């Protein structure tokens, strides 16, 4: 049942992707009203799938690579729906929807049935640590989408083009402010995720920090985003440079996540948390 739900959610995310792109490219398109509905429907179905998986394993479904991909996609879509409800930025769905579709499809390709979870992972710290981390990542994914829209709008304006796409994209000022707000939310979430993971590790293994590859990469990601946010606050970093640096930070985040789960790196993190 869970697999069927994930397939339906992935299909709805694909439909939403098509609708968002049509809305962005065509004038007088009704797809703009349909796209968020399709995405919300996919999120609802995905929520049921995540809930069923949680019940089957008896905990938050994040201990496997495929589970993590699905959970990340779910949080990212949820964060976008909240953002779109507040700021009415449908165009960002043209970036968020395909990312969600790819992650959900990837989780299906790597799907594993319910497996025994190591007793050490059955801790109240797991949902706290992982939810904070993935939620922070989801916000950074939205910052990536905002930065992509900024660079596209800037390019269109510099080329002196006129057309439907320019009118659908928000102003550069609005996108720049939203980029800052995403960073201002994402960095504290990532900080809390690192701290909660350290507290959990200290209680479970007696060490707050072990210099595992995942920990080091998380620290590198944190430094990049912290430097970017500090520069925005103190050095008047704005516009194109801020957008580019935000995208670089997200690229490092993606490489960090994939490398730990794909490469045979030592440590307790990864597809099975080192089990």
Coordinates of N, CA, C and O in Angstrom, one line a residue, residues 36-198:
X36 N -0.9 24.3 -8.0 CA -0.8 24.1 -6.5 C -1.8 23.0 -6.0 O -1.5 22.4 -5.0
X37 N -2.9 22.9 -6.6 CA -3.9 21.9 -6.2 C -3.3 20.5 -6.4 O -3.4 19.6 -5.5
X38 N -2.7 20.2 -7.6 CA -2.0 18.9 -7.8 C -0.9 18.7 -6.9 O -0.7 17.5 -6.4
X39 N -0.1 19.7 -6.6 CA 1.0 19.6 -5.6 C 0.5 19.3 -4.2 O 1.0 18.4 -3.5
X40 N -0.6 20.0 -3.8 CA -1.2 19.7 -2.5 C -1.8 18.3 -2.4 O -1.7 17.6 -1.3
X41 N -2.4 17.8 -3.5 CA -2.9 16.5 -3.5 C -1.8 15.5 -3.4 O -1.9 14.5 -2.6
X42 N -0.7 15.7 -4.1 CA 0.5 14.8 -3.9 C 1.0 14.8 -2.5 O 1.4 13.8 -2.0
X43 N 1.1 16.0 -1.9 CA 1.5 16.1 -0.5 C 0.6 15.3 0.4 O 1.1 14.7 1.4
X44 N -0.7 15.4 0.2 CA -1.6 14.7 1.1 C -1.4 13.2 1.0 O -1.4 12.5 2.0
X45 N -1.3 12.7 -0.3 CA -1.1 11.3 -0.5 C 0.3 10.8 0.1 O 0.4 9.8 0.8
X46 N 1.3 11.7 -0.1 CA 2.6 11.4 0.5 C 2.6 11.4 2.0 O 3.3 10.6 2.6
X47 N 1.8 12.2 2.6 CA 1.6 12.3 4.0 C 1.1 10.9 4.6 O 1.6 10.4 5.6
X48 N 0.1 10.4 3.9 CA -0.4 9.1 4.3 C 0.7 8.0 4.2 O 0.8 7.1 5.0
X49 N 1.5 8.1 3.1 CA 2.6 7.1 2.9 C 3.6 7.2 4.0 O 4.0 6.2 4.6
X50 N 4.0 8.4 4.4 CA 4.9 8.6 5.5 C 4.3 8.1 6.8 O 5.0 7.5 7.6
X51 N 3.0 8.4 7.0 CA 2.4 7.9 8.2 C 2.3 6.4 8.3 O 2.6 5.8 9.4
X52 N 2.0 5.7 7.2 CA 2.0 4.2 7.2 C 3.3 3.6 7.4 O 3.5 2.7 8.2
X53 N 4.3 4.3 6.8 CA 5.7 3.8 7.0 C 6.1 3.9 8.5 O 6.8 3.1 9.1
X54 N 5.7 5.0 9.1 CA 6.0 5.3 10.5 C 5.4 4.2 11.4 O 6.0 3.7 12.3
X55 N 4.2 3.9 11.1 CA 3.5 2.8 11.9 C 4.1 1.4 11.7 O 4.2 0.7 12.6
X56 N 4.6 1.2 10.4 CA 5.2 -0.2 10.2 C 6.5 -0.4 10.8 O 6.8 -1.5 11.2
X57 N 7.3 0.7 11.0 CA 8.6 0.6 11.6 C 8.6 1.0 13.1 O 9.5 0.8 13.8
X58 N 7.5 1.6 13.5 CA 7.4 2.0 14.9 C 8.1 3.3 15.3 O 8.4 3.5 16.5
X59 N 8.5 4.1 14.3 CA 9.3 5.3 14.5 C 9.3 6.1 13.3 O 8.8 5.7 12.2
X60 N 9.9 7.3 13.4 CA 10.0 8.2 12.2 C 10.8 7.5 11.1 O 11.9 7.0 11.3
X61 N 10.2 7.4 9.9 CA 10.9 6.6 8.8 C 12.0 7.4 8.1 O 11.9 8.0 7.1
X62 N 13.2 7.4 8.8 CA 14.3 8.1 8.2 C 15.6 7.3 8.4 O 16.7 7.9 8.2
X63 N 15.6 6.0 8.8 CA 16.8 5.3 9.0 C 17.4 4.7 7.8 O 18.5 4.1 7.8
X64 N 16.7 4.8 6.6 CA 17.3 4.3 5.4 C 17.4 5.4 4.4 O 16.8 6.4 4.5
X65 N 18.2 5.1 3.3 CA 18.4 6.1 2.3 C 17.1 6.5 1.6 O 16.8 7.7 1.4
X66 N 16.4 5.5 1.2 CA 15.1 5.7 0.5 C 14.1 6.4 1.4 O 13.4 7.3 0.9
X67 N 14.1 6.1 2.6 CA 13.2 6.7 3.6 C 13.5 8.2 3.7 O 12.7 9.1 3.8
X68 N 14.8 8.5 3.8 CA 15.3 9.8 3.9 C 14.9 10.7 2.7 O 14.5 11.8 2.9
X69 N 15.1 10.1 1.5 CA 14.7 10.9 0.3 C 13.2 11.2 0.3 O 12.8 12.3 0.0
X70 N 12.4 10.2 0.7 CA 11.0 10.5 0.7 C 10.6 11.5 1.8 O 9.8 12.4 1.5
X71 N 11.2 11.4 2.9 CA 10.9 12.4 4.0 C 11.4 13.8 3.6 O 10.7 14.8 3.9
X72 N 12.5 13.9 3.0 CA 13.0 15.2 2.5 C 12.1 15.8 1.5 O 11.7 17.0 1.6
X73 N 11.6 15.0 0.5 CA 10.7 15.5 -0.5 C 9.4 16.0 0.2 O 8.8 17.0 -0.2
X74 N 8.9 15.2 1.1 CA 7.7 15.5 1.8 C 7.8 16.9 2.6 O 6.9 17.7 2.4
X75 N 8.8 17.0 3.3 CA 9.0 18.3 4.0 C 9.2 19.5 3.1 O 8.7 20.6 3.3
X76 N 9.9 19.3 2.0 CA 10.2 20.3 1.0 C 8.8 20.8 0.4 O 8.6 22.0 0.3
X77 N 8.0 19.9 0.0 CA 6.7 20.2 -0.6 C 5.8 21.0 0.5 O 5.2 22.0 0.2
X78 N 5.8 20.4 1.7 CA 5.1 21.1 2.7 C 5.5 22.5 3.0 O 4.7 23.4 3.1
X79 N 6.9 22.7 3.0 CA 7.4 24.1 3.2 C 7.0 25.0 2.0 O 6.7 26.2 2.3
X80 N 7.1 24.5 0.8 CA 6.7 25.3 -0.3 C 5.2 25.7 -0.3 O 4.9 26.8 -0.6
X81 N 4.4 24.7 0.1 CA 2.9 25.1 0.2 C 2.7 26.2 1.2 O 1.8 27.0 1.0
X82 N 3.4 26.1 2.3 CA 3.3 27.2 3.3 C 3.8 28.5 2.7 O 3.1 29.6 2.9
X83 N 4.9 28.5 2.1 CA 5.5 29.7 1.5 C 4.6 30.3 0.4 O 4.4 31.5 0.4
X84 N 4.1 29.4 -0.4 CA 3.2 29.9 -1.5 C 1.9 30.4 -1.0 O 1.3 31.4 -1.5
X85 N 1.4 29.8 0.1 CA 0.2 30.4 0.7 C 0.4 31.7 1.3 O -0.6 32.6 1.3
X86 N 1.6 32.0 1.7 CA 1.9 33.3 2.3 C 2.3 34.4 1.3 O 1.9 35.5 1.4
X87 N 3.1 34.0 0.3 CA 3.7 35.0 -0.6 C 3.2 34.9 -2.0 O 3.5 35.7 -2.9
X88 N 2.4 33.8 -2.3 CA 1.9 33.6 -3.7 C 3.0 33.6 -4.7 O 3.0 34.4 -5.7
X89 N 3.9 32.7 -4.6 CA 5.0 32.5 -5.5 C 4.9 31.2 -6.3 O 5.7 30.3 -6.0
X90 N 3.9 31.1 -7.1 CA 3.7 29.9 -7.9 C 4.9 29.5 -8.7 O 5.1 28.3 -8.9
X91 N 5.6 30.4 -9.2 CA 6.7 30.1 -10.2 C 7.8 29.3 -9.5 O 8.4 28.5 -10.2
X92 N 7.9 29.4 -8.2 CA 8.9 28.5 -7.5 C 8.5 27.1 -7.6 O 9.4 26.2 -7.4
X93 N 7.3 26.8 -7.8 CA 6.8 25.4 -8.0 C 7.5 24.7 -9.2 O 7.6 23.5 -9.2
X94 N 7.9 25.5 -10.2 CA 8.6 24.9 -11.3 C 9.9 24.4 -11.0 O 10.5 23.6 -11.8
X95 N 10.5 24.7 -9.8 CA 11.7 24.2 -9.4 C 11.5 23.1 -8.3 O 12.1 22.1 -8.2
X96 N 10.6 23.5 -7.3 CA 10.3 22.6 -6.2 C 9.6 21.3 -6.6 O 10.0 20.2 -6.1
X97 N 8.7 21.4 -7.5 CA 7.9 20.2 -7.9 C 8.8 19.1 -8.6 O 8.7 17.9 -8.2
X98 N 9.7 19.5 -9.6 CA 10.5 18.4 -10.1 C 11.5 17.8 -9.1 O 11.8 16.7 -9.2
X99 N 12.0 18.7 -8.2 CA 12.9 18.1 -7.2 C 12.2 17.1 -6.3 O 12.7 16.0 -6.0
X100 N 10.9 17.4 -5.9 CA 10.1 16.5 -5.1 C 9.8 15.2 -5.9 O 9.9 14.1 -5.4
X101 N 9.5 15.4 -7.2 CA 9.2 14.2 -8.0 C 10.4 13.3 -8.1 O 10.3 12.1 -8.0
X102 N 11.6 13.9 -8.4 CA 12.8 13.1 -8.5 C 13.2 12.4 -7.2 O 13.5 11.2 -7.2
X103 N 13.0 13.1 -6.1 CA 13.3 12.5 -4.8 C 12.4 11.3 -4.5 O 12.8 10.3 -4.0
X104 N 11.1 11.5 -4.7 CA 10.1 10.5 -4.4 C 10.3 9.3 -5.4 O 10.2 8.2 -4.9
X105 N 10.6 9.6 -6.7 CA 10.8 8.5 -7.6 C 12.1 7.7 -7.2 O 12.1 6.5 -7.3
X106 N 13.1 8.5 -6.7 CA 14.3 7.8 -6.3 C 14.1 6.9 -5.1 O 14.6 5.8 -5.0
X107 N 13.2 7.4 -4.2 CA 12.9 6.6 -3.0 C 12.2 5.3 -3.4 O 12.3 4.3 -2.7
X108 N 11.4 5.4 -4.5 CA 10.7 4.2 -4.9 C 11.7 3.2 -5.6 O 11.6 2.0 -5.4
X109 N 12.7 3.7 -6.3 CA 13.7 2.8 -6.9 C 14.5 2.1 -5.9 O 14.9 1.0 -6.1
X110 N 14.8 2.8 -4.8 CA 15.6 2.2 -3.7 C 14.8 1.6 -2.6 O 15.3 1.3 -1.5
X111 N 13.5 1.5 -2.8 CA 12.6 1.1 -1.7 C 13.0 -0.2 -1.1 O 13.3 -1.2 -1.8
X112 N 12.9 -0.2 0.2 CA 13.1 -1.5 1.0 C 11.9 -1.6 1.9 O 11.4 -0.6 2.5
X113 N 11.5 -2.8 2.1 CA 10.4 -3.1 3.1 C 10.9 -2.8 4.5 O 12.0 -2.5 4.8
X114 N 9.9 -2.8 5.4 CA 10.2 -2.5 6.8 C 11.4 -3.4 7.3 O 11.3 -4.6 7.1
X115 N 12.4 -2.8 7.9 CA 13.5 -3.6 8.5 C 13.6 -3.3 9.9 O 13.1 -2.3 10.5
X116 N 14.4 -4.2 10.6 CA 14.6 -4.0 12.0 C 15.5 -2.8 12.3 O 16.5 -2.6 11.6
X117 N 15.0 -2.0 13.2 CA 15.8 -0.8 13.5 C 16.6 -1.0 14.8 O 16.2 -1.5 15.8
X118 N 17.9 -0.7 14.7 CA 18.8 -0.9 15.9 C 18.2 -0.2 17.1 O 17.7 0.9 17.0
X119 N 18.3 -0.9 18.2 CA 17.8 -0.4 19.5 C 18.3 1.0 19.9 O 17.6 1.8 20.4
X120 N 19.6 1.2 19.5 CA 20.2 2.5 19.9 C 19.5 3.7 19.2 O 19.6 4.8 19.7
X121 N 18.9 3.4 18.0 CA 18.3 4.5 17.3 C 16.9 4.8 17.8 O 16.3 5.8 17.5
X122 N 16.4 3.9 18.6 CA 15.0 4.1 19.2 C 15.1 5.1 20.3 O 15.0 4.7 21.5
X123 N 15.4 6.3 20.0 CA 15.6 7.3 21.0 C 14.7 8.5 20.7 O 14.4 8.8 19.5
X124 N 14.2 9.2 21.7 CA 13.5 10.5 21.4 C 14.2 11.5 20.7 O 13.7 12.4 20.1
X125 N 15.6 11.4 20.7 CA 16.4 12.4 20.0 C 16.3 12.2 18.5 O 16.6 13.1 17.7
X126 N 16.0 11.0 18.0 CA 16.0 10.7 16.6 C 15.0 11.7 15.8 O 15.4 12.3 14.9
X127 N 13.7 11.7 16.2 CA 12.8 12.6 15.5 C 13.2 14.1 15.6 O 13.0 14.8 14.7
X128 N 13.7 14.4 16.8 CA 14.1 15.8 17.0 C 15.3 16.2 16.0 O 15.2 17.1 15.3
X129 N 16.4 15.4 16.1 CA 17.6 15.6 15.3 C 17.3 15.6 13.8 O 17.6 16.5 13.1
X130 N 16.6 14.5 13.4 CA 16.4 14.3 11.9 C 15.4 15.3 11.4 O 15.6 15.9 10.3
X131 N 14.3 15.6 12.1 CA 13.3 16.6 11.6 C 13.9 17.9 11.4 O 13.7 18.6 10.4
X132 N 14.7 18.4 12.4 CA 15.4 19.7 12.3 C 16.3 19.7 11.1 O 16.3 20.7 10.4
X133 N 17.1 18.6 10.9 CA 18.0 18.6 9.8 C 17.3 18.7 8.5 O 17.7 19.5 7.6
X134 N 16.3 17.8 8.3 CA 15.7 17.7 7.0 C 14.8 19.0 6.8 O 14.7 19.4 5.6
X135 N 14.2 19.6 7.8 CA 13.5 20.8 7.6 C 14.4 21.9 7.2 O 14.0 22.7 6.4
X136 N 15.6 22.0 7.9 CA 16.5 23.0 7.5 C 17.0 22.8 6.0 O 17.1 23.8 5.2
X137 N 17.2 21.6 5.6 CA 17.5 21.3 4.2 C 16.4 21.7 3.3 O 16.6 22.2 2.2
X138 N 15.2 21.4 3.7 CA 14.0 21.8 2.9 C 13.9 23.3 2.7 O 13.6 23.8 1.6
X139 N 14.2 24.1 3.7 CA 14.2 25.5 3.6 C 15.3 26.0 2.7 O 15.2 26.9 1.8
X140 N 16.5 25.3 2.8 CA 17.6 25.7 1.9 C 17.2 25.3 0.4 O 17.7 26.0 -0.5
X141 N 16.5 24.2 0.2 CA 16.0 23.9 -1.1 C 15.1 25.0 -1.7 O 15.2 25.3 -2.9
X142 N 14.3 25.6 -0.8 CA 13.5 26.7 -1.3 C 14.3 27.9 -1.6 O 14.0 28.6 -2.6
X143 N 15.4 28.1 -0.8 CA 16.3 29.2 -1.1 C 17.0 29.0 -2.4 O 17.2 30.0 -3.2
X144 N 17.3 27.7 -2.8 CA 17.8 27.4 -4.1 C 16.8 27.7 -5.2 O 17.2 28.3 -6.2
X145 N 15.6 27.4 -5.0 CA 14.5 27.7 -6.0 C 14.4 29.2 -6.1 O 14.3 29.7 -7.3
X146 N 14.4 30.0 -5.0 CA 14.3 31.4 -5.1 C 15.5 32.0 -5.8 O 15.4 32.9 -6.7
X147 N 16.7 31.5 -5.6 CA 17.9 32.0 -6.2 C 17.9 31.7 -7.7 O 18.3 32.5 -8.5
X148 N 17.4 30.5 -8.1 CA 17.2 30.1 -9.5 C 16.3 31.1 -10.2 O 16.6 31.6 -11.3
X149 N 15.2 31.4 -9.6 CA 14.2 32.4 -10.1 C 14.9 33.8 -10.2 O 14.7 34.5 -11.2
X150 N 15.7 34.2 -9.3 CA 16.4 35.5 -9.3 C 17.3 35.6 -10.5 O 17.3 36.6 -11.3
X151 N 18.1 34.5 -10.7 CA 19.1 34.6 -11.8 C 18.4 34.6 -13.2 O 18.8 35.2 -14.1
X152 N 17.3 33.8 -13.3 CA 16.5 33.8 -14.5 C 15.9 35.2 -14.8 O 16.0 35.7 -15.9
X153 N 15.3 35.8 -13.8 CA 14.7 37.1 -14.0 C 15.7 38.1 -14.3 O 15.5 39.0 -15.2
X154 N 16.8 38.1 -13.7 CA 17.9 39.0 -13.9 C 18.4 38.9 -15.4 O 18.6 39.9 -16.1
X155 N 18.5 37.7 -15.8 CA 19.0 37.4 -17.2 C 17.9 37.9 -18.2 O 18.3 38.6 -19.2
X156 N 16.7 37.7 -17.9 CA 15.6 38.2 -18.8 C 15.6 39.7 -18.9 O 15.4 40.3 -20.0
X157 N 15.7 40.3 -17.8 CA 15.7 41.8 -17.7 C 16.9 42.4 -18.4 O 16.8 43.4 -19.1
X158 N 18.1 41.8 -18.3 CA 19.3 42.3 -18.9 C 19.2 42.2 -20.4 O 19.9 42.9 -21.1
X159 N 18.5 41.2 -20.9 CA 18.4 40.9 -22.3 C 17.3 41.8 -22.9 O 17.1 41.8 -24.1
X160 N 16.6 42.6 -22.1 CA 15.6 43.5 -22.5 C 14.4 42.8 -23.2 O 13.8 43.3 -24.1
X161 N 14.2 41.6 -22.7 CA 13.1 40.9 -23.3 C 11.8 41.3 -22.6 O 11.8 41.7 -21.5
X162 N 10.7 41.1 -23.3 CA 9.4 41.2 -22.7 C 8.6 40.0 -23.0 O 8.8 39.3 -24.1
X163 N 7.7 39.6 -22.2 CA 6.9 38.4 -22.4 C 6.3 37.9 -21.1 O 6.4 38.6 -20.1
X164 N 5.6 36.8 -21.3 CA 4.8 36.3 -20.2 C 5.7 35.8 -19.0 O 5.3 36.0 -17.9
X165 N 6.9 35.3 -19.3 CA 7.7 34.8 -18.2 C 8.2 35.9 -17.3 O 8.2 35.7 -16.0
X166 N 8.6 37.0 -17.8 CA 9.0 38.1 -17.0 C 7.9 38.6 -16.1 O 8.1 38.9 -14.9
X167 N 6.7 38.7 -16.6 CA 5.5 39.1 -15.8 C 5.1 38.2 -14.7 O 4.6 38.6 -13.7
X168 N 5.4 36.9 -15.0 CA 5.0 35.9 -14.0 C 6.1 35.8 -12.8 O 5.8 35.4 -11.7
X169 N 7.3 36.1 -13.2 CA 8.4 36.1 -12.1 C 8.3 37.3 -11.2 O 8.0 38.4 -11.7
X170 N 8.5 37.1 -9.9 CA 8.5 38.2 -9.0 C 9.6 39.2 -9.3 O 10.6 38.9 -10.0
X171 N 9.6 40.4 -8.7 CA 10.6 41.4 -8.9 C 11.9 40.9 -8.2 O 11.9 40.0 -7.3
X172 N 13.1 41.4 -8.7 CA 14.3 41.0 -8.1 C 14.4 41.4 -6.6 O 15.0 40.6 -5.8
X173 N 13.8 42.5 -6.3 CA 13.9 42.9 -4.9 C 13.1 41.9 -4.0 O 13.6 41.5 -2.9
X174 N 11.9 41.5 -4.5 CA 11.1 40.5 -3.7 C 11.9 39.2 -3.6 O 11.9 38.6 -2.5
X175 N 12.5 38.7 -4.6 CA 13.2 37.5 -4.6 C 14.4 37.5 -3.7 O 14.7 36.6 -2.9
X176 N 15.1 38.7 -3.7 CA 16.3 38.8 -2.8 C 15.9 38.8 -1.4 O 16.5 38.2 -0.5
X177 N 14.8 39.5 -1.0 CA 14.3 39.5 0.4 C 13.9 38.1 0.8 O 14.1 37.7 1.9
X178 N 13.2 37.4 -0.1 CA 12.8 36.0 0.2 C 14.0 35.1 0.4 O 13.9 34.2 1.3
X179 N 15.0 35.3 -0.4 CA 16.2 34.5 -0.2 C 16.8 34.7 1.2 O 17.2 33.8 1.9
X180 N 16.8 36.0 1.6 CA 17.4 36.3 2.9 C 16.5 35.6 4.0 O 17.0 35.0 5.0
X181 N 15.2 35.6 3.9 CA 14.3 35.0 4.9 C 14.5 33.5 5.0 O 14.5 33.0 6.1
X182 N 14.7 32.9 3.8 CA 14.9 31.5 3.8 C 16.2 31.1 4.6 O 16.3 30.2 5.4
X183 N 17.3 31.9 4.3 CA 18.5 31.7 5.0 C 18.4 31.9 6.5 O 18.9 31.2 7.3
X184 N 17.6 33.0 6.8 CA 17.4 33.3 8.3 C 16.7 32.2 9.0 O 16.8 32.1 10.2
X185 N 15.8 31.4 8.3 CA 15.1 30.3 8.9 C 16.0 29.0 8.8 O 16.0 28.2 9.8
X186 N 16.6 28.8 7.7 CA 17.3 27.6 7.5 C 18.5 27.4 8.4 O 18.8 26.3 8.9
X187 N 19.3 28.4 8.6 CA 20.5 28.3 9.4 C 20.2 28.0 10.9 O 20.9 27.1 11.4
X188 N 19.3 28.6 11.6 CA 19.0 28.2 12.9 C 18.5 26.7 13.0 O 18.9 26.0 14.0
X189 N 17.7 26.3 12.0 CA 17.3 24.9 12.0 C 18.5 23.9 11.9 O 18.6 22.9 12.6
X190 N 19.4 24.3 11.0 CA 20.6 23.4 10.8 C 21.5 23.5 12.1 O 22.0 22.4 12.5
X191 N 21.6 24.6 12.7 CA 22.3 24.7 13.9 C 21.7 23.9 15.0 O 22.5 23.1 15.7
X192 N 20.4 23.9 15.2 CA 19.8 23.1 16.2 C 19.9 21.6 15.9 O 20.0 20.8 16.8
X193 N 19.9 21.3 14.6 CA 20.1 19.9 14.2 C 21.4 19.4 14.6 O 21.6 18.2 15.1
X194 N 22.5 20.2 14.3 CA 23.8 19.8 14.7 C 24.0 19.6 16.2 O 24.6 18.7 16.7
X195 N 23.4 20.6 16.9 CA 23.5 20.6 18.4 C 22.7 19.4 19.0 O 23.2 18.7 19.9
X196 N 21.5 19.1 18.5 CA 20.8 18.0 19.0 C 21.4 16.7 18.7 O 21.4 15.7 19.5
X197 N 22.1 16.6 17.5 CA 22.8 15.4 17.1 C 24.0 15.2 18.1 O 24.3 14.1 18.5
X198 N 24.7 16.3 18.4 CA 25.8 16.2 19.3 C 25.4 15.7 20.7 O 26.1 14.9 21.4

